[in-house]
Amino acid sequence: MNTLITVSLLGIAAMLSEVFRFKKFIQTVFIAAVTGATGLAVLDWGTSYSYFRFMVLFDDYALAFSILFLVLTLIWLLLSQEYFCNENTRADYFALISFSLAGAIILSSFSDLSMFFIGIEILSVSAYVLAGSNRSDIRSAEAALKYFLPGAFSTGFLLFGMALIYGATGSFNLSNISLWIIANHSNLPVMVNAGVVFLITGLLFKIAAMPFHNWAPDVYDGSPTPVTAYMSTIIKAASFAAFYRLFVSCFSIMADWWTPLLVIAAAITMIGGNITAVYQNNLKRMLAYSSIAHSGYLLLAVAAINQLSKPAMLFYLAAYSVASLGMFTLVNRMGNEQQLDKLKGFAHDNPFYAALITLLTLSMAGIPPLAGFFGKYYVFLSSIRSDLIWPVIVAVIASLIGVYYYFRIVYNMYSKPAASAHVVSLSGFDKSAILITALLTLLLGIAPALIADII
Amino acid sequence: MTLTVFYLLSALSVFSGLMVVLSRKAVHSVLYLVFCFFTIAGHYLMLNAQFLAAVHVIVYAGAIMVLFLFVIMMLNLNLAAEAQKTPWIKISAVILSGLMLLVLVASVKGAEELSAAQPQNDIGLVKNIGNILFDKYLLPFELISLLLLSAMVGAVLMGRKEPQPQNE
């Protein structure tokens, strides 16, 4: 709760910084507050308090995800230094980021459907604006519109699902809903099933899983690169945290009924996302499709819904997000020329950082002993424990397809540059971002228990 | 008496709802829609949900429909500019709406009968809503302000003029 309050106040402080003229220090304030909020979350560890009449429950799950969002935001700040350069918009951007962080924390800790809805709306509304924040670029405006319309539409699905669930069970509280479903398990009214389908549809939209992924590539491609990095890491992690929390605490008793839906969606997403990514020549678009494919693996963890899937999801999200932030640092530095062959000669100029980026790419592809491998390992383990054998086989095939296009990035970095080509060069902040993400990837790969065993 | 008012309001709302779809001019449609919202607000009043009725009139009939009118007037819609409908579109529309009708009829036919909820006469009064909003739902109520703030910051960010670069 303290974390949530700190982050909410930070957003308001960021807005006030414009009025009270401490805009110059807002970044320092932001870093201090986010670090402080992380500390507060760590201090609460092991306790499990419910606040405000069971509206939020800060258990270890909520705290672990809150810490993940906050730490990812701190790393993300390194790569988005230039995004905050403009004095006129800096305070607004910081305010929006803080608000969406607050939304993410709500999404990891809600224990009431009304809080779930508010969290997802705070997160999405700030993301719509951030997607369109580069006003000189028409593609950014297009991205904002393409994000907003499906987003608003999927919110409608979510609301309708929540209304049906409320109509059947008579409560917004997650544990009351769960108790009601357990009590009436033998003859559930169709309303509950319809509500679950609507909730799944809305959430699949939000996490950009196939067949509801159509908005994602254009939005990821058109948004300013730091915003894309933010969307594909923190916002995705928050949506998954909410997805799992909702389904594990409300509908786990009727899992047999909705698991097939998620498994099919996961299988299509993994295969479709990876195959489409193979055909991309633009690095940013390739990462967008790879992000869709990773949603598929995570969906598998949600579908497995057993003891192992909670740590599997947390670990996978941490491993994927860290590697993804490192990759987006490179994309950000490529500017408007994000073709893969613009990377040629990068290794010749920056051998050390090319090696680190190779490491991140291998982690995303799932090569042992890096973090990405253990993420996949945990997800597969929890799926097999729930007897989801064929989806795991599909997932392994999809990963093999994935290896191909991840190696294209490495291949291009180590090829010789064209004669007069401009080679990407990194700033100091970029270097530290890549270094930190690579070190974290190595650390999580060597000692996966650091994260996997805590919840 | 109440039943008469109910039937009158229902007839009016069905009529205005049909006219929204059937009238040829966009502005007329919007005005019928406003009228439809008012009749629905009347239904809320009859259910003793005064707060809902007031919000419905202010938000839907007031704010959103005015926005609709503005957009329609800005786009300057007229019949000549209307997109041509090819026969294929018409056929697919007919098939789709037929299927929709089939599903609707089937679902109504197969629906299980739920017992009517006990009417609570005072549930929609402003006082009760205030009580529950500031007691049980205090945290969501406060956090809504974050949502509104971020929407506001977004609107200002999107809408304001880009300042000219100054030469210093």
Coordinates of C-alpha atoms in Angstrom, one line a residue:
Chain A
M1 CA 0.0 0.0 0.0
N2 CA 2.8 2.4 0.9
T3 CA 4.3 1.7 -2.5
L4 CA 1.1 2.6 -4.3
I5 CA 0.7 5.8 -2.3
T6 CA 4.2 6.8 -3.0
V7 CA 3.9 6.3 -6.7
S8 CA 0.5 8.0 -6.9
L9 CA 1.9 11.0 -5.1
L10 CA 4.9 11.0 -7.4
G11 CA 2.6 11.5 -10.3
I12 CA 1.0 14.4 -8.7
A13 CA 4.4 15.9 -7.7
A14 CA 5.5 15.6 -11.3
M15 CA 2.5 17.6 -12.4
L16 CA 3.1 20.2 -9.7
S17 CA 6.7 20.5 -10.7
E18 CA 5.6 22.6 -13.7
V19 CA 3.8 25.1 -11.4
F20 CA 6.4 25.3 -8.7
R21 CA 9.3 25.3 -11.1
F22 CA 11.3 22.3 -9.9
K23 CA 11.1 20.8 -13.3
K24 CA 14.8 20.5 -13.5
F25 CA 15.0 18.2 -10.6
I26 CA 12.0 16.1 -11.5
Q27 CA 14.1 13.3 -12.8
T28 CA 16.1 13.1 -9.5
V29 CA 12.8 13.2 -7.6
F30 CA 11.4 10.4 -9.8
I31 CA 14.5 8.2 -9.3
A32 CA 14.4 8.8 -5.6
A33 CA 10.7 8.1 -5.2
V34 CA 10.8 5.0 -7.4
T35 CA 13.8 3.7 -5.4
G36 CA 12.0 4.6 -2.2
A37 CA 8.8 2.8 -3.3
T38 CA 10.9 -0.3 -4.2
G39 CA 12.4 -0.2 -0.7
L40 CA 8.9 0.2 0.9
A41 CA 7.7 -2.9 -1.1
V42 CA 10.8 -4.8 0.1
L43 CA 10.1 -3.8 3.7
D44 CA 6.5 -5.2 3.5
W45 CA 7.8 -8.5 2.3
G46 CA 6.3 -11.5 4.0
T47 CA 3.3 -9.6 5.3
S48 CA 0.0 -10.0 3.7
Y49 CA -2.3 -7.1 4.5
S50 CA -5.7 -6.2 3.0
Y51 CA -6.6 -2.5 2.8
F52 CA -9.8 -0.4 2.5
R53 CA -12.4 -3.1 3.0
F54 CA -10.7 -5.8 0.9
M55 CA -10.1 -3.6 -2.1
V56 CA -6.4 -4.5 -2.4
L57 CA -4.4 -7.3 -0.9
F58 CA -0.6 -6.8 -0.8
D59 CA 0.6 -10.3 -0.5
D60 CA 4.0 -11.6 -1.7
Y61 CA 2.7 -12.0 -5.3
A62 CA 1.6 -8.3 -5.4
L63 CA 4.9 -7.1 -3.8
A64 CA 7.1 -9.2 -6.1
F65 CA 5.4 -7.8 -9.2
S66 CA 5.5 -4.3 -7.8
I67 CA 9.2 -4.6 -7.2
L68 CA 9.6 -6.0 -10.8
F69 CA 7.7 -3.0 -12.3
L70 CA 9.7 -0.4 -10.3
V71 CA 13.1 -2.0 -11.0
L72 CA 12.3 -2.3 -14.7
T73 CA 11.3 1.4 -14.7
L74 CA 14.6 2.4 -13.3
I75 CA 16.4 0.4 -16.0
W76 CA 14.1 1.9 -18.6
L77 CA 15.0 5.4 -17.5
L78 CA 18.6 4.8 -18.7
L79 CA 17.5 4.1 -22.3
S80 CA 14.9 6.8 -22.5
Q81 CA 17.1 9.8 -21.5
E82 CA 16.5 11.6 -24.7
Y83 CA 12.8 11.1 -24.5
F84 CA 12.7 13.4 -21.4
C85 CA 15.0 16.0 -23.0
N86 CA 12.2 18.4 -24.1
E87 CA 11.7 20.8 -21.2
N88 CA 8.1 21.5 -22.2
T89 CA 6.8 18.0 -22.0
R90 CA 9.1 16.4 -19.5
A91 CA 6.9 17.0 -16.4
D92 CA 3.9 15.6 -18.3
Y93 CA 5.8 12.5 -19.4
F94 CA 7.0 11.8 -15.9
A95 CA 3.4 12.3 -14.5
L96 CA 2.0 9.8 -17.1
I97 CA 4.7 7.2 -16.4
S98 CA 4.0 7.5 -12.6
F99 CA 0.3 7.2 -13.1
S100 CA 0.7 4.1 -15.3
L101 CA 3.1 2.6 -12.7
A102 CA 0.4 3.2 -10.1
G103 CA -2.0 1.4 -12.4
A104 CA 0.4 -1.5 -12.8
I105 CA 0.8 -1.8 -9.0
I106 CA -3.0 -1.8 -8.6
L107 CA -3.2 -4.6 -11.2
S108 CA -0.8 -6.7 -9.3
S109 CA -2.6 -6.2 -6.0
F110 CA -6.3 -5.9 -6.6
S111 CA -8.8 -8.1 -4.7
D112 CA -11.9 -6.5 -6.1
L113 CA -13.2 -6.4 -9.6
S114 CA -13.7 -2.6 -9.4
M115 CA -10.0 -2.1 -8.5
F116 CA -9.1 -4.4 -11.4
F117 CA -11.1 -2.2 -13.8
I118 CA -9.6 1.0 -12.5
G119 CA -6.1 -0.4 -12.6
I120 CA -6.4 -1.5 -16.2
E121 CA -7.9 1.8 -17.2
I122 CA -5.2 3.9 -15.6
L123 CA -2.6 1.8 -17.2
S124 CA -4.2 1.9 -20.6
V125 CA -5.2 5.6 -20.7
S126 CA -1.6 6.7 -19.9
A127 CA -0.3 4.3 -22.5
Y128 CA -2.6 5.7 -25.2
V129 CA -1.2 9.1 -24.6
L130 CA 2.4 8.0 -24.4
A131 CA 2.0 6.1 -27.7
G132 CA 1.0 9.3 -29.4
S133 CA 3.5 11.5 -27.6
N134 CA 5.7 12.2 -30.5
R135 CA 3.6 14.8 -32.1
S136 CA 5.8 15.6 -35.0
D137 CA 5.6 12.1 -36.3
I138 CA 2.4 11.0 -38.1
R139 CA 3.1 7.4 -37.3
S140 CA 3.0 8.1 -33.6
A141 CA -0.5 9.6 -33.9
E142 CA -1.5 6.6 -36.0
A143 CA -0.2 4.3 -33.2
A144 CA -2.1 6.2 -30.6
L145 CA -5.4 5.8 -32.5
K146 CA -4.8 2.2 -33.4
Y147 CA -4.0 1.6 -29.7
F148 CA -7.0 3.5 -28.4
L149 CA -9.7 2.0 -30.5
P150 CA -9.1 -1.7 -29.9
G151 CA -8.2 -0.8 -26.3
A152 CA -11.5 0.9 -25.7
F153 CA -13.3 -1.9 -27.4
S154 CA -11.6 -4.5 -25.3
T155 CA -12.4 -2.5 -22.2
G156 CA -16.1 -2.9 -23.2
F157 CA -15.6 -6.7 -23.3
L158 CA -14.0 -6.6 -19.8
L159 CA -16.8 -4.5 -18.4
F160 CA -19.4 -6.8 -19.9
G161 CA -17.7 -9.8 -18.5
M162 CA -17.5 -8.2 -15.1
A163 CA -21.2 -7.3 -15.2
L164 CA -22.2 -10.9 -16.0
I165 CA -20.0 -12.2 -13.2
Y166 CA -21.5 -9.7 -10.8
G167 CA -25.0 -10.6 -12.0
A168 CA -24.4 -14.3 -11.3
T169 CA -22.5 -14.1 -8.1
G170 CA -23.7 -10.9 -6.6
S171 CA -20.2 -9.7 -5.6
F172 CA -17.2 -7.8 -6.8
N173 CA -14.9 -9.3 -4.3
L174 CA -12.6 -11.9 -5.7
S175 CA -12.8 -14.3 -2.7
N176 CA -16.6 -14.0 -2.5
I177 CA -16.9 -14.8 -6.2
S178 CA -14.6 -17.8 -5.7
L179 CA -16.6 -19.0 -2.7
W180 CA -19.9 -18.6 -4.7
I181 CA -18.4 -20.6 -7.6
I182 CA -17.2 -23.3 -5.3
A183 CA -20.6 -23.5 -3.7
N184 CA -22.5 -23.7 -7.0
H185 CA -19.9 -25.7 -8.9
S186 CA -22.2 -28.5 -9.8
N187 CA -24.7 -26.4 -11.7
L188 CA -23.1 -23.1 -12.7
P189 CA -25.4 -20.7 -14.6
V190 CA -24.4 -19.9 -18.2
M191 CA -23.9 -16.3 -17.1
V192 CA -20.7 -17.2 -15.3
N193 CA -19.3 -19.0 -18.3
A194 CA -20.2 -16.2 -20.6
G195 CA -18.6 -13.7 -18.2
V196 CA -15.4 -15.7 -18.2
V197 CA -15.3 -15.8 -22.0
F198 CA -15.8 -12.0 -22.1
L199 CA -13.0 -11.5 -19.5
I200 CA -10.7 -13.7 -21.5
T201 CA -11.4 -11.9 -24.7
G202 CA -10.8 -8.5 -23.1
L203 CA -7.6 -9.6 -21.5
L204 CA -6.3 -11.3 -24.7
F205 CA -6.8 -8.0 -26.4
K206 CA -4.8 -6.2 -23.7
I207 CA -1.8 -8.7 -23.8
A208 CA -1.9 -8.7 -27.6
A209 CA -2.3 -12.5 -27.9
M210 CA -3.5 -13.9 -31.2
P211 CA -6.2 -13.8 -32.6
F212 CA -6.6 -10.3 -31.0
H213 CA -3.1 -9.1 -31.7
N214 CA -3.7 -7.1 -34.9
W215 CA -3.2 -3.7 -33.2
A216 CA 0.1 -4.5 -31.6
P217 CA 2.7 -4.5 -34.5
D218 CA 1.6 -1.1 -35.8
V219 CA 1.4 0.4 -32.3
Y220 CA 4.8 -0.9 -31.3
D221 CA 6.3 0.2 -34.5
G222 CA 4.7 3.7 -34.6
S223 CA 5.2 4.7 -31.0
P224 CA 8.5 6.4 -29.9
T225 CA 11.0 3.6 -29.1
P226 CA 11.2 4.3 -25.4
V227 CA 7.4 4.0 -25.2
T228 CA 7.5 0.8 -27.1
A229 CA 10.0 -0.5 -24.7
Y230 CA 7.8 0.5 -21.8
M231 CA 4.7 -1.1 -23.4
S232 CA 6.3 -4.3 -24.2
T233 CA 7.8 -4.8 -20.8
I234 CA 6.1 -3.1 -17.9
I235 CA 2.6 -2.8 -19.3
K236 CA 2.7 -6.4 -20.6
A237 CA 4.0 -7.6 -17.2
A238 CA 1.2 -5.7 -15.4
S239 CA -1.5 -7.2 -17.7
F240 CA -0.2 -10.7 -17.1
A241 CA 0.0 -10.1 -13.4
A242 CA -3.7 -9.1 -13.5
F243 CA -4.7 -11.9 -15.8
Y244 CA -3.2 -14.6 -13.5
R245 CA -4.4 -13.0 -10.3
L246 CA -7.9 -12.7 -11.5
F247 CA -8.1 -16.3 -12.8
V248 CA -6.3 -18.0 -10.0
S249 CA -8.3 -16.3 -7.3
C250 CA -11.7 -16.5 -8.9
F251 CA -12.0 -19.2 -11.5
S252 CA -9.4 -21.8 -10.6
I253 CA -12.2 -24.2 -9.5
M254 CA -13.6 -24.2 -13.1
A255 CA -10.2 -24.3 -14.7
D256 CA -11.1 -27.4 -16.8
W257 CA -13.7 -25.4 -18.6
W258 CA -11.6 -22.3 -19.7
T259 CA -8.1 -23.9 -19.9
P260 CA -8.7 -25.2 -23.5
L261 CA -9.5 -21.6 -24.6
L262 CA -6.3 -20.2 -23.3
V263 CA -4.2 -23.2 -24.5
I264 CA -5.5 -22.8 -28.1
A265 CA -4.9 -19.0 -27.9
A266 CA -1.4 -19.7 -26.6
A267 CA -0.6 -22.2 -29.3
I268 CA -1.7 -19.9 -32.1
T269 CA 0.2 -17.0 -30.6
M270 CA 3.4 -18.8 -30.2
I271 CA 3.4 -20.3 -33.7
G272 CA 1.9 -17.3 -35.4
G273 CA 4.1 -14.7 -33.6
N274 CA 7.3 -16.5 -34.3
I275 CA 6.6 -17.3 -37.9
T276 CA 5.6 -13.7 -38.7
A277 CA 8.7 -12.4 -36.9
V278 CA 10.8 -14.4 -39.3
Y279 CA 9.6 -12.3 -42.2
Q280 CA 10.4 -8.9 -40.7
N281 CA 13.3 -6.9 -41.9
N282 CA 12.7 -4.1 -39.4
L283 CA 14.2 -4.7 -36.0
K284 CA 11.5 -2.9 -34.1
R285 CA 8.7 -4.8 -35.9
M286 CA 10.6 -8.0 -35.3
L287 CA 10.7 -7.3 -31.6
A288 CA 7.0 -6.4 -31.7
Y289 CA 6.2 -9.8 -33.1
S290 CA 8.6 -11.5 -30.8
S291 CA 6.8 -9.8 -27.9
I292 CA 3.5 -11.3 -29.2
A293 CA 5.1 -14.7 -29.4
H294 CA 6.4 -14.3 -25.8
S295 CA 2.8 -13.6 -24.7
G296 CA 2.0 -17.1 -26.0
Y297 CA 4.5 -18.7 -23.6
L298 CA 3.2 -16.7 -20.7
L299 CA -0.4 -17.6 -21.6
L300 CA 0.7 -21.2 -21.3
A301 CA 1.7 -20.5 -17.7
V302 CA -1.7 -18.9 -17.0
A303 CA -3.4 -21.9 -18.5
A304 CA -1.4 -24.4 -16.4
I305 CA -2.7 -22.6 -13.2
N306 CA -0.9 -24.7 -10.6
Q307 CA 1.7 -24.2 -7.8
L308 CA 4.5 -23.8 -10.3
S309 CA 2.9 -21.3 -12.7
K310 CA 3.2 -18.3 -10.3
P311 CA 7.0 -18.4 -10.1
A312 CA 7.2 -19.4 -13.7
M313 CA 5.3 -16.3 -14.8
L314 CA 7.3 -14.0 -12.6
F315 CA 10.6 -15.4 -13.7
Y316 CA 9.6 -15.4 -17.4
L317 CA 8.4 -11.8 -17.2
A318 CA 11.6 -10.7 -15.4
A319 CA 13.9 -12.5 -17.9
Y320 CA 12.0 -11.4 -21.0
S321 CA 11.6 -7.8 -19.9
V322 CA 15.2 -7.3 -18.9
A323 CA 16.5 -8.7 -22.2
S324 CA 13.8 -6.7 -24.1
L325 CA 14.9 -3.5 -22.5
G326 CA 18.5 -4.1 -23.6
M327 CA 17.4 -4.8 -27.1
F328 CA 15.2 -1.7 -27.3
T329 CA 18.2 0.4 -26.2
L330 CA 19.8 -0.7 -29.5
V331 CA 16.6 0.0 -31.5
N332 CA 16.4 3.4 -29.9
R333 CA 19.9 4.3 -31.0
M334 CA 19.1 3.3 -34.5
G335 CA 16.8 6.2 -34.8
N336 CA 14.5 6.1 -37.8
E337 CA 16.5 3.5 -39.7
Q338 CA 15.5 0.3 -38.0
Q339 CA 16.3 -2.0 -40.8
L340 CA 18.2 -5.1 -39.8
D341 CA 21.0 -4.5 -42.3
K342 CA 21.7 -1.1 -40.7
L343 CA 23.3 -3.1 -37.9
K344 CA 26.1 -4.3 -40.1
G345 CA 29.5 -3.3 -38.8
F346 CA 28.2 -2.8 -35.3
A347 CA 30.3 -5.6 -33.9
H348 CA 33.4 -4.1 -35.5
D349 CA 33.0 -0.8 -33.8
N350 CA 31.7 -2.0 -30.5
P351 CA 32.9 -5.5 -30.0
F352 CA 32.1 -5.6 -26.3
Y353 CA 28.6 -4.3 -26.5
A354 CA 27.9 -6.4 -29.6
A355 CA 28.8 -9.4 -27.4
L356 CA 26.5 -8.2 -24.7
I357 CA 23.6 -7.8 -27.2
T358 CA 24.3 -11.2 -28.5
L359 CA 23.9 -12.5 -25.0
L360 CA 20.5 -10.7 -24.7
T361 CA 19.4 -12.1 -28.0
L362 CA 20.4 -15.6 -27.0
S363 CA 18.5 -15.2 -23.7
M364 CA 15.3 -14.2 -25.7
A365 CA 15.8 -17.2 -27.9
G366 CA 16.0 -19.4 -24.9
I367 CA 19.6 -20.7 -25.1
P368 CA 20.9 -22.1 -21.8
P369 CA 22.4 -21.1 -19.4
L370 CA 20.8 -17.6 -19.8
A371 CA 17.7 -16.3 -18.0
G372 CA 15.4 -16.8 -21.0
F373 CA 16.1 -20.5 -21.0
F374 CA 15.1 -20.9 -17.4
G375 CA 11.9 -18.8 -18.0
K376 CA 10.9 -21.3 -20.7
Y377 CA 12.0 -24.2 -18.6
Y378 CA 9.8 -23.2 -15.7
V379 CA 6.8 -22.5 -17.9
F380 CA 7.1 -25.9 -19.6
L381 CA 7.5 -27.6 -16.3
S382 CA 4.4 -26.1 -14.9
S383 CA 2.4 -26.9 -18.1
I384 CA 3.6 -30.5 -18.0
R385 CA 2.6 -30.8 -14.4
S386 CA -0.9 -29.8 -15.5
D387 CA -0.9 -32.4 -18.3
L388 CA -0.6 -29.9 -21.1
I389 CA 1.7 -32.0 -23.2
W390 CA 0.9 -31.1 -26.7
P391 CA 1.0 -27.3 -26.1
V392 CA 4.5 -27.8 -24.7
I393 CA 5.5 -29.6 -27.9
V394 CA 4.1 -26.7 -29.9
A395 CA 6.0 -24.3 -27.7
V396 CA 9.3 -26.1 -28.3
I397 CA 8.7 -26.0 -32.1
A398 CA 7.9 -22.3 -31.9
S399 CA 11.0 -21.6 -29.9
L400 CA 13.1 -23.4 -32.6
I401 CA 11.5 -21.1 -35.2
G402 CA 12.4 -18.2 -32.9
V403 CA 16.0 -19.1 -32.7
Y404 CA 16.3 -18.5 -36.5
Y405 CA 15.2 -14.8 -36.4
Y406 CA 17.1 -14.0 -33.3
F407 CA 20.2 -15.3 -35.0
R408 CA 19.5 -12.9 -37.9
I409 CA 20.1 -10.0 -35.5
V410 CA 23.4 -11.5 -34.4
Y411 CA 24.4 -12.3 -38.0
N412 CA 23.7 -8.8 -39.1
M413 CA 25.7 -7.3 -36.2
Y414 CA 28.8 -9.3 -37.1
S415 CA 28.6 -8.8 -40.9
K416 CA 30.8 -6.3 -42.7
P417 CA 29.3 -2.9 -43.1
A418 CA 28.4 -1.5 -46.5
A419 CA 31.0 0.9 -47.8
S420 CA 29.4 4.2 -46.9
A421 CA 27.0 3.1 -44.2
H422 CA 26.5 5.0 -41.0
V423 CA 27.2 2.7 -38.1
V424 CA 25.1 2.9 -34.9
S425 CA 27.0 4.4 -32.0
L426 CA 26.0 4.2 -28.3
S427 CA 25.9 6.9 -25.7
G428 CA 27.1 6.4 -22.1
F429 CA 23.6 5.8 -20.8
D430 CA 22.9 3.2 -23.5
K431 CA 26.1 1.4 -22.7
S432 CA 25.2 1.2 -19.0
A433 CA 21.7 0.0 -19.8
I434 CA 23.0 -2.8 -22.0
L435 CA 25.6 -3.7 -19.4
I436 CA 23.1 -3.8 -16.6
T437 CA 20.5 -5.8 -18.6
A438 CA 23.2 -8.3 -19.7
L439 CA 24.5 -8.7 -16.2
L440 CA 21.0 -9.3 -14.9
T441 CA 20.4 -11.8 -17.7
L442 CA 23.5 -13.7 -16.8
L443 CA 22.8 -13.5 -13.0
L444 CA 19.3 -14.8 -13.4
G445 CA 20.6 -17.6 -15.7
I446 CA 23.2 -18.7 -13.3
A447 CA 21.0 -18.4 -10.2
P448 CA 17.4 -18.6 -11.3
A449 CA 16.3 -19.5 -7.7
L450 CA 16.9 -15.8 -6.8
I451 CA 13.5 -15.0 -8.3
A452 CA 11.8 -18.3 -8.9
D453 CA 11.9 -19.4 -5.3
I454 CA 10.5 -16.2 -3.6
I455 CA 6.8 -16.6 -4.3
Chain B
M1 CA -50.9 5.2 -13.2
T2 CA -47.4 3.9 -12.9
L3 CA -48.1 1.3 -15.5
T4 CA -49.5 3.8 -17.9
V5 CA -46.4 6.0 -17.5
F6 CA -44.2 3.0 -18.0
Y7 CA -45.9 2.0 -21.3
L8 CA -45.8 5.6 -22.5
L9 CA -42.1 5.9 -21.8
S10 CA -41.3 2.5 -23.3
A11 CA -43.3 3.3 -26.5
L12 CA -41.4 6.6 -26.8
S13 CA -38.0 5.1 -26.2
V14 CA -38.6 2.3 -28.8
F15 CA -40.0 4.8 -31.2
S16 CA -37.0 7.2 -30.8
G17 CA -34.6 4.3 -30.9
L18 CA -36.1 3.2 -34.2
M19 CA -35.9 6.7 -35.6
V20 CA -32.2 6.9 -34.7
V21 CA -31.6 4.1 -37.2
L22 CA -34.3 5.0 -39.8
S23 CA -33.9 8.8 -40.2
R24 CA -31.8 9.7 -43.2
K25 CA -30.1 12.8 -41.7
A26 CA -27.3 12.4 -39.2
V27 CA -28.3 15.4 -37.1
H28 CA -31.9 14.0 -36.8
S29 CA -30.5 10.7 -35.7
V30 CA -28.5 12.4 -33.0
L31 CA -31.5 14.4 -31.8
Y32 CA -33.6 11.3 -31.6
L33 CA -30.8 9.6 -29.7
V34 CA -30.9 12.5 -27.2
F35 CA -34.6 12.0 -26.9
C36 CA -34.1 8.3 -26.4
F37 CA -31.7 9.0 -23.5
F38 CA -34.2 11.2 -21.9
T39 CA -36.9 8.5 -22.0
I40 CA -34.4 6.0 -20.5
A41 CA -33.6 8.5 -17.7
G42 CA -37.4 8.6 -17.1
H43 CA -37.3 4.8 -16.6
Y44 CA -34.5 5.3 -14.1
L45 CA -36.6 7.8 -12.2
M46 CA -39.4 5.4 -12.1
L47 CA -37.1 2.8 -10.5
N48 CA -36.3 5.4 -7.9
A49 CA -32.7 5.8 -9.2
Q50 CA -32.5 9.5 -9.1
F51 CA -28.7 9.7 -9.2
L52 CA -28.5 7.4 -12.2
A53 CA -31.2 9.4 -14.0
A54 CA -29.3 12.7 -13.4
V55 CA -26.0 11.3 -14.4
H56 CA -27.5 9.8 -17.5
V57 CA -29.0 13.1 -18.6
I58 CA -25.9 15.1 -17.8
V59 CA -23.2 12.7 -19.2
Y60 CA -25.0 11.1 -22.1
A61 CA -27.6 13.5 -23.3
G62 CA -25.5 16.5 -22.3
A63 CA -21.8 16.0 -22.8
I64 CA -21.5 13.0 -25.2
M65 CA -24.3 14.0 -27.6
V66 CA -23.1 17.5 -27.9
L67 CA -19.7 16.0 -28.8
F68 CA -21.5 13.9 -31.4
L69 CA -23.2 17.0 -32.9
F70 CA -20.0 18.8 -33.0
V71 CA -18.3 16.0 -34.9
I72 CA -21.1 15.6 -37.3
M73 CA -21.2 19.3 -38.1
M74 CA -17.4 19.4 -38.5
L75 CA -17.4 16.5 -40.8
N76 CA -20.3 18.1 -42.7
L77 CA -22.0 14.8 -43.5
N78 CA -24.5 14.7 -46.3
L79 CA -26.1 12.1 -48.5
A80 CA -23.8 12.7 -51.5
A81 CA -20.7 12.0 -49.4
E82 CA -22.1 8.8 -48.1
A83 CA -20.0 5.8 -49.0
Q84 CA -21.4 3.7 -51.8
K85 CA -22.6 0.3 -50.7
T86 CA -21.9 -2.5 -53.1
P87 CA -24.3 -5.4 -53.4
W88 CA -21.8 -7.6 -51.7
I89 CA -21.7 -5.5 -48.6
K90 CA -25.5 -5.4 -48.5
I91 CA -25.7 -9.2 -48.9
S92 CA -23.2 -9.9 -46.1
A93 CA -24.9 -7.4 -43.9
V94 CA -28.2 -9.2 -44.4
I95 CA -26.7 -12.6 -43.7
L96 CA -24.8 -11.4 -40.6
S97 CA -27.8 -9.6 -39.1
G98 CA -30.0 -12.7 -39.9
L99 CA -27.5 -14.8 -38.0
M100 CA -27.5 -12.3 -35.1
L101 CA -31.3 -12.5 -35.0
L102 CA -31.1 -16.3 -34.9
V103 CA -28.7 -16.3 -32.1
L104 CA -30.7 -13.7 -30.1
V105 CA -34.0 -15.6 -30.6
A106 CA -32.3 -18.9 -29.7
S107 CA -30.7 -17.4 -26.6
V108 CA -33.9 -15.8 -25.4
K109 CA -35.8 -19.0 -26.0
G110 CA -33.3 -21.2 -24.1
A111 CA -32.8 -18.7 -21.3
E112 CA -33.4 -19.9 -17.8
E113 CA -35.9 -18.0 -15.9
L114 CA -34.4 -16.0 -13.1
S115 CA -36.4 -14.9 -10.1
A116 CA -37.0 -11.2 -10.1
A117 CA -34.8 -9.3 -7.6
Q118 CA -36.5 -7.9 -4.6
P119 CA -37.1 -4.2 -5.3
Q120 CA -35.2 -2.0 -2.9
N121 CA -36.9 1.3 -3.0
D122 CA -34.2 3.5 -1.6
I123 CA -31.1 2.0 -3.3
G124 CA -30.7 4.6 -6.0
L125 CA -30.9 7.7 -3.8
V126 CA -28.0 10.0 -3.8
K127 CA -27.5 9.6 -0.1
N128 CA -27.1 5.9 -0.3
I129 CA -24.7 6.1 -3.2
G130 CA -22.7 8.6 -1.3
N131 CA -22.6 6.4 1.7
I132 CA -21.3 3.4 -0.2
L133 CA -18.9 5.4 -2.3
F134 CA -17.2 7.0 0.7
D135 CA -17.3 3.8 2.8
K136 CA -16.9 0.6 1.0
Y137 CA -15.6 1.9 -2.2
L138 CA -13.4 4.7 -0.9
L139 CA -10.2 3.5 -2.4
P140 CA -11.5 3.0 -6.0
F141 CA -13.2 6.4 -5.7
E142 CA -10.0 8.1 -4.8
L143 CA -8.0 6.2 -7.4
I144 CA -10.5 7.2 -10.1
S145 CA -8.9 10.7 -9.7
L146 CA -5.6 9.2 -11.0
L147 CA -7.4 8.0 -14.0
L148 CA -9.0 11.4 -14.6
L149 CA -5.7 13.2 -14.1
S150 CA -3.9 11.0 -16.6
A151 CA -6.7 11.5 -19.1
M152 CA -6.5 15.3 -18.5
V153 CA -2.7 15.4 -18.8
G154 CA -3.1 13.4 -22.0
A155 CA -5.7 15.8 -23.4
V156 CA -3.5 18.8 -22.6
L157 CA -0.4 17.1 -24.0
M158 CA -2.1 16.2 -27.3
G159 CA -4.0 19.4 -27.7
R160 CA -1.6 22.2 -26.9
K161 CA 0.3 24.1 -29.4
E162 CA 3.9 23.2 -29.9
P163 CA 5.9 26.2 -28.7
Q164 CA 8.1 27.8 -31.4
P165 CA 11.8 27.2 -30.9
Q166 CA 13.3 30.3 -29.4
N167 CA 16.5 31.8 -30.5
E168 CA 18.6 32.8 -27.6

